XYZ file of N, CA and C in Angstrom:
723
model
N 111.557 85.148 97.854
C 111.687 84.876 96.461
C 110.613 85.420 95.591
N 109.411 85.592 95.937
C 108.420 86.165 95.204
C 108.548 87.891 95.045
N 109.050 88.331 96.134
C 109.337 89.741 96.238
C 110.454 89.960 95.066
N 111.637 89.420 95.108
C 112.704 89.304 94.153
C 112.350 89.204 92.749
N 111.488 88.319 92.568
C 110.837 87.889 91.221
C 110.077 89.299 90.656
N 109.116 89.861 91.412
C 108.352 91.002 91.061
C 109.519 92.045 90.713
N 110.581 92.369 91.610
C 111.395 93.311 91.356
C 112.113 93.095 89.898
N 112.593 91.929 89.581
C 113.200 91.417 88.350
C 112.166 91.880 87.060
N 110.891 91.458 87.162
C 109.849 91.772 86.323
C 109.705 92.982 85.808
N 109.727 93.858 86.785
C 109.468 95.376 86.929
C 110.630 95.813 85.803
N 111.846 95.417 86.346
C 113.071 95.843 85.634
C 113.152 95.534 84.415
N 112.835 94.071 84.015
C 112.801 93.828 82.706
C 111.797 94.394 81.859
N 110.768 94.869 82.335
C 109.766 95.655 81.585
C 110.204 97.024 81.443
N 110.725 97.667 82.292
C 111.396 98.973 82.034
C 112.267 99.061 81.013
N 113.418 97.852 80.911
C 114.324 97.839 79.929
C 113.581 97.718 78.399
N 112.583 96.924 78.519
C 111.735 96.861 77.241
C 111.370 98.114 76.645
N 110.710 98.937 77.775
C 110.165 100.409 77.286
C 111.179 101.219 76.880
N 112.430 101.068 77.553
C 113.562 102.081 77.117
C 113.990 101.633 75.629
N 113.993 100.480 75.500
C 114.477 99.846 74.066
C 113.619 100.270 72.989
N 112.189 100.196 73.430
C 111.125 100.730 72.336
C 110.930 102.103 72.122
N 111.814 102.976 73.005
C 111.598 104.523 72.900
C 110.460 105.049 73.735
N 109.588 104.251 74.444
C 108.637 104.821 75.319
C 108.998 105.717 76.425
N 110.136 105.217 77.071
C 110.994 105.965 78.097
C 112.363 106.368 77.532
N 112.539 107.596 77.176
C 113.681 107.963 76.271
C 114.304 109.239 76.870
N 115.332 109.732 76.148
C 115.803 110.923 76.236
C 117.123 111.068 77.008
N 117.553 112.141 77.454
C 119.090 112.332 77.861
C 119.158 111.404 79.187
N 118.091 111.429 79.934
C 118.228 110.623 81.323
C 118.110 109.137 81.060
N 118.174 108.533 80.010
C 117.863 107.089 79.728
C 118.926 106.284 80.513
N 120.190 106.516 80.429
C 121.093 105.642 80.827
C 121.028 105.828 82.400
N 120.741 107.013 82.995
C 120.597 107.040 84.409
C 119.260 106.315 84.883
N 118.205 106.520 83.989
C 117.050 105.632 84.402
C 117.230 104.205 84.573
N 118.224 103.603 83.379
C 118.321 102.166 83.564
C 118.938 102.066 84.796
N 120.113 102.729 85.050
C 120.843 102.192 86.337
C 119.901 102.274 87.675
N 119.144 103.423 87.525
C 118.050 103.312 88.745
C 117.131 102.053 88.828
N 116.692 101.824 87.644
C 115.830 100.516 87.559
C 116.440 99.275 88.019
N 117.823 99.139 87.559
C 118.305 97.921 87.826
C 118.755 97.779 89.311
N 119.023 98.954 90.013
C 119.541 99.067 91.241
C 118.401 98.980 92.320
N 117.038 99.408 91.941
C 116.191 99.812 92.904
C 115.381 98.317 93.308
N 115.074 98.033 94.447
C 114.139 97.066 95.130
C 112.654 97.157 94.905
N 111.815 96.279 95.321
C 110.431 96.493 95.367
C 110.152 97.502 95.956
N 109.036 98.369 95.447
C 108.460 99.458 96.303
C 109.661 100.746 96.114
N 110.624 100.587 95.243
C 111.544 101.692 95.119
C 111.074 102.917 94.236
N 111.723 104.081 94.450
C 111.133 105.085 93.693
C 112.030 105.626 92.590
N 111.531 105.781 91.417
C 112.572 106.215 90.291
C 112.375 107.928 90.302
N 113.107 108.261 89.171
C 113.388 109.586 88.865
C 112.147 110.254 88.814
N 111.919 111.443 89.427
C 110.791 112.379 89.155
C 110.907 113.078 88.061
N 109.803 113.886 87.636
C 109.678 114.720 86.346
C 109.649 114.076 85.263
N 109.789 114.689 84.003
C 109.385 114.306 82.754
C 110.348 113.006 82.117
N 109.847 112.044 81.973
C 110.443 110.856 81.484
C 110.373 110.843 79.886
N 109.325 111.479 79.363
C 109.357 111.425 77.737
C 108.616 112.931 77.451
N 109.074 113.396 76.485
C 108.699 114.585 75.808
C 108.547 114.446 74.351
N 107.310 114.495 73.682
C 107.373 114.548 72.392
C 106.551 115.617 71.784
N 106.871 116.445 70.827
C 106.266 117.770 70.217
C 106.262 118.937 71.223
N 105.077 119.503 71.186
C 105.218 120.643 72.288
C 104.595 120.347 73.516
N 105.399 120.553 74.492
C 104.953 120.173 76.094
C 105.427 121.447 76.924
N 104.596 121.838 77.540
C 105.085 123.058 78.377
C 104.665 122.867 79.896
N 105.478 123.528 80.857
C 104.972 123.770 82.235
C 105.109 125.010 82.702
N 103.896 125.520 83.066
C 103.770 126.998 83.163
C 103.894 127.892 81.955
N 103.778 127.312 80.860
C 104.256 128.043 79.567
C 105.607 128.015 79.184
N 106.383 127.383 79.873
C 107.892 127.301 79.197
C 107.881 125.760 78.783
N 108.784 125.578 77.840
C 108.940 124.194 77.189
C 109.676 123.252 78.357
N 109.159 122.032 78.205
C 109.364 120.825 79.155
C 110.491 119.974 78.214
N 111.391 119.487 79.222
C 112.268 118.609 78.631
C 112.479 117.346 79.422
N 113.081 116.341 79.012
C 113.104 115.133 79.673
C 114.070 115.511 81.064
N 113.497 115.229 82.227
C 114.186 115.671 83.539
C 113.651 116.894 84.191
N 112.839 117.598 83.460
C 112.052 118.845 84.054
C 111.250 118.229 85.245
N 111.304 118.831 86.325
C 110.727 118.588 87.569
C 109.127 119.192 87.507
N 108.269 118.612 88.013
C 106.881 119.067 88.213
C 106.473 119.019 89.717
N 105.806 120.160 89.822
C 105.448 120.613 91.409
C 103.866 120.775 91.387
N 103.220 120.497 92.490
C 101.908 120.926 92.767
C 101.806 122.366 92.628
N 100.845 122.851 91.844
C 100.544 124.256 91.372
C 100.764 124.512 89.816
N 101.797 123.523 89.387
C 102.153 123.680 87.978
C 100.782 123.426 86.955
N 100.936 123.902 85.858
C 99.921 123.806 84.631
C 100.609 123.088 83.685
N 100.151 121.982 83.047
C 100.991 121.268 82.113
C 99.961 121.379 80.975
N 100.491 121.770 79.578
C 99.973 121.775 78.442
C 100.563 121.213 77.392
N 99.923 120.502 76.363
C 100.544 119.947 75.087
C 99.848 120.387 73.935
N 100.694 120.393 72.815
C 100.152 120.905 71.674
C 99.702 119.584 70.664
N 99.258 119.901 69.429
C 98.723 118.645 68.657
C 100.095 117.847 68.389
N 99.854 116.557 68.004
C 100.669 115.784 67.829
C 101.814 115.668 69.060
N 101.367 116.039 70.220
C 102.382 115.964 71.230
C 101.952 114.925 72.473
N 102.852 114.623 73.266
C 102.774 113.918 74.527
C 103.893 114.079 75.524
N 103.373 113.930 76.766
C 104.417 113.908 77.777
C 104.087 113.069 78.778
N 105.166 112.368 79.459
C 105.090 111.307 80.450
C 105.774 111.977 81.609
N 105.417 112.005 82.960
C 106.042 112.508 83.980
C 105.592 111.861 85.105
N 106.514 112.106 86.408
C 106.201 111.549 87.601
C 106.320 112.638 88.572
N 105.488 112.687 89.644
C 105.296 113.615 90.487
C 105.017 112.853 91.887
N 105.889 112.750 92.895
C 105.644 111.974 94.112
C 105.363 110.639 93.746
N 104.334 110.256 94.129
C 103.830 108.736 93.857
C 102.909 108.524 92.793
N 102.788 109.616 91.992
C 101.821 109.358 91.037
C 102.789 109.743 89.475
N 102.091 109.059 88.500
C 102.642 109.098 87.193
C 101.524 109.387 86.096
N 101.876 110.263 85.301
C 100.743 110.743 84.278
C 101.455 110.558 82.709
N 100.412 110.280 81.951
C 100.741 110.381 80.382
C 99.601 111.189 79.777
N 100.191 112.382 79.308
C 99.188 113.484 78.901
C 99.430 113.438 77.357
N 98.306 113.182 76.752
C 98.243 113.195 75.270
C 98.141 114.632 74.676
N 97.833 114.808 73.299
C 97.731 116.002 72.593
C 96.574 116.844 73.050
N 96.920 118.163 72.791
C 96.028 119.362 72.874
C 95.220 119.103 74.427
N 96.004 119.079 75.383
C 95.704 118.855 76.835
C 96.359 120.095 77.648
N 95.384 120.313 78.695
C 95.812 121.406 79.685
C 95.188 120.786 81.069
N 96.364 120.437 82.001
C 95.747 119.827 83.303
C 96.715 120.881 84.400
N 95.953 120.909 85.325
C 96.270 121.863 86.410
C 96.534 121.144 87.848
N 97.639 120.891 88.390
C 97.909 119.982 89.654
C 97.961 121.037 90.923
N 97.188 120.536 91.947
C 97.066 121.110 93.116
C 97.418 120.334 94.294
N 98.109 120.711 95.453
C 98.475 119.936 96.378
C 99.371 120.610 97.336
N 100.312 119.940 97.931
C 101.467 120.415 98.901
C 102.689 119.994 98.458
N 103.767 120.723 98.914
C 105.129 120.403 98.701
C 105.965 120.938 99.917
N 107.026 120.207 100.201
C 107.800 120.914 101.288
C 109.267 120.677 100.732
N 110.003 121.866 100.744
C 111.250 122.055 100.291
C 111.238 122.195 98.900
N 112.472 122.327 98.292
C 112.773 122.821 96.795
C 113.565 121.752 96.070
N 113.309 121.867 94.752
C 114.220 121.057 93.801
C 113.942 119.539 93.948
N 114.961 118.667 93.615
C 114.892 117.464 93.607
C 114.374 116.690 94.765
N 114.903 117.194 96.060
C 114.732 116.641 97.087
C 113.303 116.928 97.898
N 112.499 117.827 97.047
C 111.129 118.354 97.507
C 110.156 117.188 97.868
N 109.346 117.114 98.910
C 108.309 116.166 99.005
C 106.982 116.816 98.234
N 106.414 115.869 97.496
C 105.275 116.570 96.451
C 103.969 115.497 96.902
N 102.902 116.330 97.143
C 101.846 115.503 97.285
C 100.612 116.072 96.306
N 100.175 115.478 95.326
C 99.077 115.927 94.458
C 97.727 115.648 94.987
N 96.697 116.470 95.266
C 95.467 116.208 95.770
C 94.386 116.491 94.801
N 94.645 117.570 93.956
C 93.641 117.652 92.890
C 94.128 117.870 91.537
N 93.579 117.199 90.655
C 93.749 117.464 89.171
C 92.668 118.094 88.240
N 92.805 119.168 87.724
C 91.691 119.655 86.832
C 92.409 119.586 85.451
N 91.392 118.948 84.755
C 91.595 118.604 83.247
C 90.677 119.530 82.541
N 91.375 120.724 82.089
C 90.377 121.621 81.292
C 90.054 121.161 80.059
N 91.170 120.450 79.342
C 90.897 120.024 77.975
C 91.900 118.629 77.854
N 91.628 117.913 76.820
C 92.567 116.833 76.477
C 92.170 115.485 77.127
N 93.415 114.561 77.202
C 93.278 113.189 77.417
C 94.519 112.744 78.370
N 94.250 112.124 79.415
C 95.291 112.125 80.369
C 94.918 110.621 81.017
N 96.090 109.779 81.030
C 96.279 108.492 81.711
C 97.137 108.764 83.083
N 96.431 108.303 84.173
C 97.110 108.483 85.555
C 97.267 107.361 86.384
N 98.283 107.034 87.215
C 98.175 106.026 88.253
C 98.642 106.835 89.488
N 97.859 106.469 90.633
C 98.041 107.197 91.781
C 98.427 106.423 92.912
N 99.390 106.788 93.845
C 99.615 106.217 94.986
C 98.504 106.338 95.918
N 98.807 106.021 97.227
C 97.927 105.964 98.463
C 97.428 107.344 98.631
N 96.218 107.486 99.115
C 95.670 108.703 99.460
C 94.628 109.243 98.484
N 93.793 109.945 98.839
C 92.637 110.398 97.853
C 92.941 111.481 96.900
N 92.301 111.521 95.707
C 92.522 112.614 94.737
C 91.000 112.896 94.249
N 91.243 114.306 93.920
C 89.835 114.937 93.337
C 90.281 115.299 91.912
N 89.505 114.655 90.971
C 89.755 115.078 89.651
C 88.435 115.755 88.884
N 88.858 116.801 88.558
C 87.697 117.758 87.998
C 87.845 118.139 86.349
N 86.648 118.004 85.647
C 86.661 118.578 84.206
C 85.545 119.460 84.208
N 85.218 119.732 82.892
C 84.082 120.649 82.663
C 82.763 120.199 83.317
N 82.604 118.974 83.048
C 81.359 118.304 83.167
C 81.271 117.223 84.428
N 82.377 116.979 85.008
C 82.511 115.792 86.060
C 83.358 116.231 87.236
N 83.269 115.713 88.104
C 84.050 115.688 89.459
C 84.164 114.282 89.930
N 85.361 113.766 90.221
C 85.635 112.509 90.579
C 86.456 112.388 91.825
N 86.115 111.577 92.672
C 87.036 111.458 94.084
C 87.557 109.854 93.921
N 88.868 109.767 93.992
C 89.344 108.489 93.816
C 90.392 108.105 94.807
N 90.846 106.958 95.089
C 91.661 106.386 95.940
C 92.629 105.362 95.475
N 93.825 105.314 95.317
C 94.685 104.340 94.845
C 94.344 103.935 93.440
N 94.381 104.654 92.349
C 93.513 104.487 91.370
C 94.411 104.346 89.941
N 94.109 103.605 88.892
C 94.496 103.942 87.629
C 93.318 104.435 86.872
N 93.553 105.591 86.270
C 92.184 106.315 85.448
C 92.794 106.832 84.256
N 91.796 106.569 83.247
C 91.854 107.438 81.995
C 90.707 108.326 81.794
N 90.887 109.622 81.328
C 89.855 110.471 81.000
C 90.271 111.304 79.904
N 89.098 111.647 79.161
C 89.084 112.551 77.995
C 88.131 113.629 78.436
N 88.510 115.020 78.335
C 87.682 116.123 78.794
C 87.421 116.985 77.536
N 86.062 117.111 77.192
C 85.752 118.152 76.218
C 84.497 119.030 76.876
N 84.073 120.109 76.323
C 83.263 121.046 76.740
C 81.927 120.436 77.115
N 81.525 119.536 76.486
C 80.126 118.942 76.579
C 80.074 117.569 77.404
N 81.181 116.793 77.319
C 81.239 115.605 77.858
C 82.723 115.122 78.268
N 82.619 114.286 79.190
C 83.829 113.643 79.831
C 83.831 112.150 79.764
N 84.859 111.689 79.145
C 84.999 110.182 79.252
C 85.886 109.717 80.445
N 85.514 108.843 81.083
C 86.147 108.303 82.293
C 86.242 106.703 82.289
N 87.296 106.179 82.290
C 87.467 104.936 82.486
C 88.394 104.604 83.729
N 87.647 104.006 84.742
C 88.432 103.862 86.091
C 88.927 102.451 85.834
N 90.306 102.440 85.449
C 90.934 101.078 85.143
C 91.101 100.193 86.213
N 91.252 100.760 87.526
C 91.170 99.770 88.628
C 91.105 100.828 89.938
N 90.549 100.199 90.978
C 90.487 101.366 92.075
C 88.921 101.714 92.373
N 88.755 102.434 93.267
C 87.515 103.008 93.542
C 87.355 104.572 93.186
N 85.824 104.846 92.998
C 85.536 106.180 92.505
C 84.285 106.595 93.161
N 84.164 107.808 93.298
C 82.800 108.669 93.337
C 82.799 109.561 92.358
N 81.834 109.483 91.376
C 81.788 110.283 90.212
C 80.274 111.070 90.356
N 80.586 112.475 90.104
C 79.469 113.379 90.049
C 79.254 113.937 88.781
N 77.972 114.151 88.204
C 77.854 115.027 87.003
C 77.637 116.387 87.487
N 78.368 117.420 86.993
C 78.215 118.926 87.440
C 76.883 119.441 87.095
N 76.323 118.823 85.803
C 75.034 119.431 85.421
C 73.863 118.818 85.945
N 74.139 117.751 86.790
C 73.027 117.047 87.305
C 73.165 116.989 88.681
N 72.978 118.064 89.746
C 73.127 117.967 91.078
C 72.483 116.694 91.614
N 73.180 115.951 92.558
C 72.624 114.890 93.279
C 72.668 113.457 92.353
N 73.213 113.640 91.118
C 73.460 112.443 90.505
C 74.986 111.954 90.669
N 75.069 110.931 91.291
C 76.372 110.218 91.738
C 76.428 108.897 91.402
N 77.616 108.326 90.868
C 77.780 107.048 90.886
C 79.018 106.500 91.843
N 78.839 105.542 92.660
C 79.984 105.059 93.372
C 80.371 103.519 93.055
N 81.549 103.280 92.545
C 81.750 101.898 92.363
C 83.194 101.485 92.455
N 83.505 100.237 92.333
C 84.953 99.908 92.162
C 85.267 99.059 90.838
N 86.426 99.224 90.313
C 86.748 98.250 89.340
C 88.106 97.527 89.662
N 88.286 96.343 88.897
C 89.453 95.761 88.728
C 90.305 95.904 87.310
N 89.397 95.977 86.330
C 90.118 96.086 85.094
C 89.160 96.497 84.001
N 88.886 97.889 84.003
C 88.323 98.606 83.027
C 86.864 98.194 82.729
N 86.225 97.684 83.849
C 84.835 97.226 83.639
C 83.795 98.211 83.383
N 83.799 99.408 83.835
C 82.683 100.399 83.849
C 83.132 101.933 83.400
N 83.516 101.979 82.043
C 83.812 103.206 81.549
C 82.321 103.983 81.226
N 82.597 105.143 81.391
C 81.214 106.024 81.253
C 81.599 107.417 80.570
N 80.593 107.877 79.982
C 80.543 109.146 79.597
C 79.849 109.974 80.613
N 80.221 111.211 80.962
C 79.555 112.025 81.894
C 79.209 113.372 81.094
N 77.919 113.504 81.005
C 77.351 114.470 80.084
C 77.137 115.741 80.794
N 77.148 116.970 79.875
C 76.967 118.229 80.402
C 75.435 118.657 80.141
N 75.245 120.203 80.293
C 74.063 120.718 80.329
C 73.569 120.413 78.943
N 72.114 120.403 78.890
C 71.416 120.073 77.781
C 71.163 118.635 77.196
N 71.864 118.022 78.003
C 71.665 116.273 78.024
C 70.292 116.078 78.955
N 69.968 114.761 78.444
C 68.833 114.325 79.169
C 68.922 113.420 80.480
N 70.304 113.026 80.323
C 70.826 112.018 81.365
C 72.145 112.476 81.650
N 72.685 112.104 83.055
C 73.933 112.428 83.585
C 75.135 111.537 82.942
N 74.822 110.170 82.981
C 75.833 109.209 82.632
C 75.333 108.328 81.474
N 76.205 107.851 80.835
C 75.905 106.951 79.607
C 77.155 106.020 79.487
N 76.840 104.721 79.417
C 77.905 103.560 79.425
C 78.917 103.739 78.217
N 80.075 103.544 78.257
C 81.027 103.729 76.960
C 81.836 102.596 76.898
N 82.455 102.421 75.935
C 83.440 101.474 75.692
C 84.866 101.765 76.327
N 85.643 100.860 76.662
C 86.960 101.143 76.844
C 87.872 101.448 75.429
N 88.476 102.470 75.681
C 89.124 103.163 74.534
C 90.364 104.013 74.835
N 91.097 104.177 73.710
C 92.293 105.019 73.716
C 93.286 104.724 74.759
N 93.475 103.761 75.372
C 94.533 103.565 76.450
C 94.815 102.106 76.735
N 95.741 101.666 77.057
C 96.296 100.228 76.994
C 96.819 99.700 78.383
N 96.757 98.424 78.701
C 97.176 98.033 79.763
C 98.976 98.177 79.858
N 99.491 98.107 78.638
C 100.990 98.376 78.597
C 101.202 99.676 79.043
N 100.503 100.810 78.639
C 100.702 102.081 79.239
C 100.488 102.237 80.676
N 99.497 101.608 81.356
C 99.390 101.435 82.816
C 100.500 100.834 83.329
N 100.927 99.726 82.904
C 102.029 99.090 83.450
C 103.409 99.825 83.428
N 103.787 100.567 82.295
C 104.709 101.426 82.088
C 104.713 102.579 83.141
N 103.584 103.315 83.369
C 103.357 104.198 84.351
C 103.596 103.673 85.843
N 102.934 102.496 86.158
C 103.040 102.076 87.505
C 104.593 101.692 87.762
N 105.088 101.038 86.631
C 106.793 100.797 86.905
C 107.718 102.083 87.032
N 107.113 103.076 86.680
C 107.964 104.403 86.809
C 107.836 104.859 88.382
N 106.994 104.271 89.083
C 106.678 104.742 90.448
C 106.887 103.381 91.277
N 107.693 102.418 90.735
C 108.003 101.275 91.467
C 106.860 100.441 91.802
N 105.930 100.297 90.989
C 104.851 99.516 91.344
C 104.278 98.590 90.150
N 103.503 97.783 90.275
C 102.705 96.776 89.330
C 101.297 97.067 89.324
N 100.574 97.175 88.402
C 99.088 97.150 88.237
C 98.562 95.916 88.802
N 97.297 95.947 89.395
C 96.686 94.764 90.000
C 96.363 93.808 89.196
N 96.101 94.189 87.899
C 95.697 93.049 86.869
C 96.954 92.363 86.393
N 98.176 92.762 86.701
C 99.405 92.125 86.276
C 99.717 92.136 84.794
N 99.190 93.368 84.174
C 99.167 93.474 82.736
C 100.507 93.794 82.252
N 100.663 94.377 81.110
C 101.978 94.673 80.432
C 102.076 94.136 78.931
N 100.868 93.420 78.592
C 100.961 92.687 77.177
C 99.986 93.487 76.104
N 99.846 94.618 76.391
C 98.912 95.306 75.420
C 97.698 95.877 75.999
N 96.572 95.401 75.819
C 95.264 95.896 76.203
C 94.258 96.049 74.943
N 93.074 96.179 75.168
C 92.012 96.019 74.107
C 92.075 97.119 73.169
N 92.529 98.328 73.424
C 92.379 99.488 72.419
C 93.541 100.484 72.689
N 93.932 101.195 71.670
C 94.487 102.329 71.741
C 96.205 102.205 71.745
N 96.767 102.060 70.626
C 98.246 102.088 70.863
C 98.934 103.262 71.374
N 100.027 103.134 71.999
C 100.858 104.211 72.472
C 101.866 104.692 71.392
N 101.780 105.702 70.682
C 102.825 106.168 69.675
C 103.329 107.525 69.973
């Protein structure tokens, strides 16, 4: 009974997101059918689920349904946003961002098996939810190792903002060799700025900002999961528009 209830809750939430336009585009009717048909732990459509403004994969314009592979580079322009699924991971990439995905794939096209192992965020703002297995996330000032995690980060040349929304992390500051933080979170407890060269310290406590529980719940639903905090009713900061 509990398993069926969880599946129903997720379907209801996805229908709400579709109605609100958060998950939209030419594939919406197909997505609705997949959501209603899937069971607990099911897998939804891969590729881009939302494209707003200027979004590109390897320099070519992305559209709803465009598939993403390990080795691809995703960029967004001003006033732009992209939401996509690759394997068991889902991403929301905000404006003026550039991320590079590295990992493994077996096969071609829709049936290919994809595993992202490394995400390089050269610039911009990215909210991610990951399936099982470790990930390496790299920015200009920081390196993070995570496992089974929800994470939001903002990458600038002199500072990285990281909120480990839930999960575990090993966080290193590139400009401060040997400086490392290792911790677990359940619900946004320990956001940090990771500072670059010229700063007197490696880490500085930060507020939770610019992302929401609703966004995390939406991303987890796209890969057939629910966040561990059982969210979906907003969050303390940062509306999704």
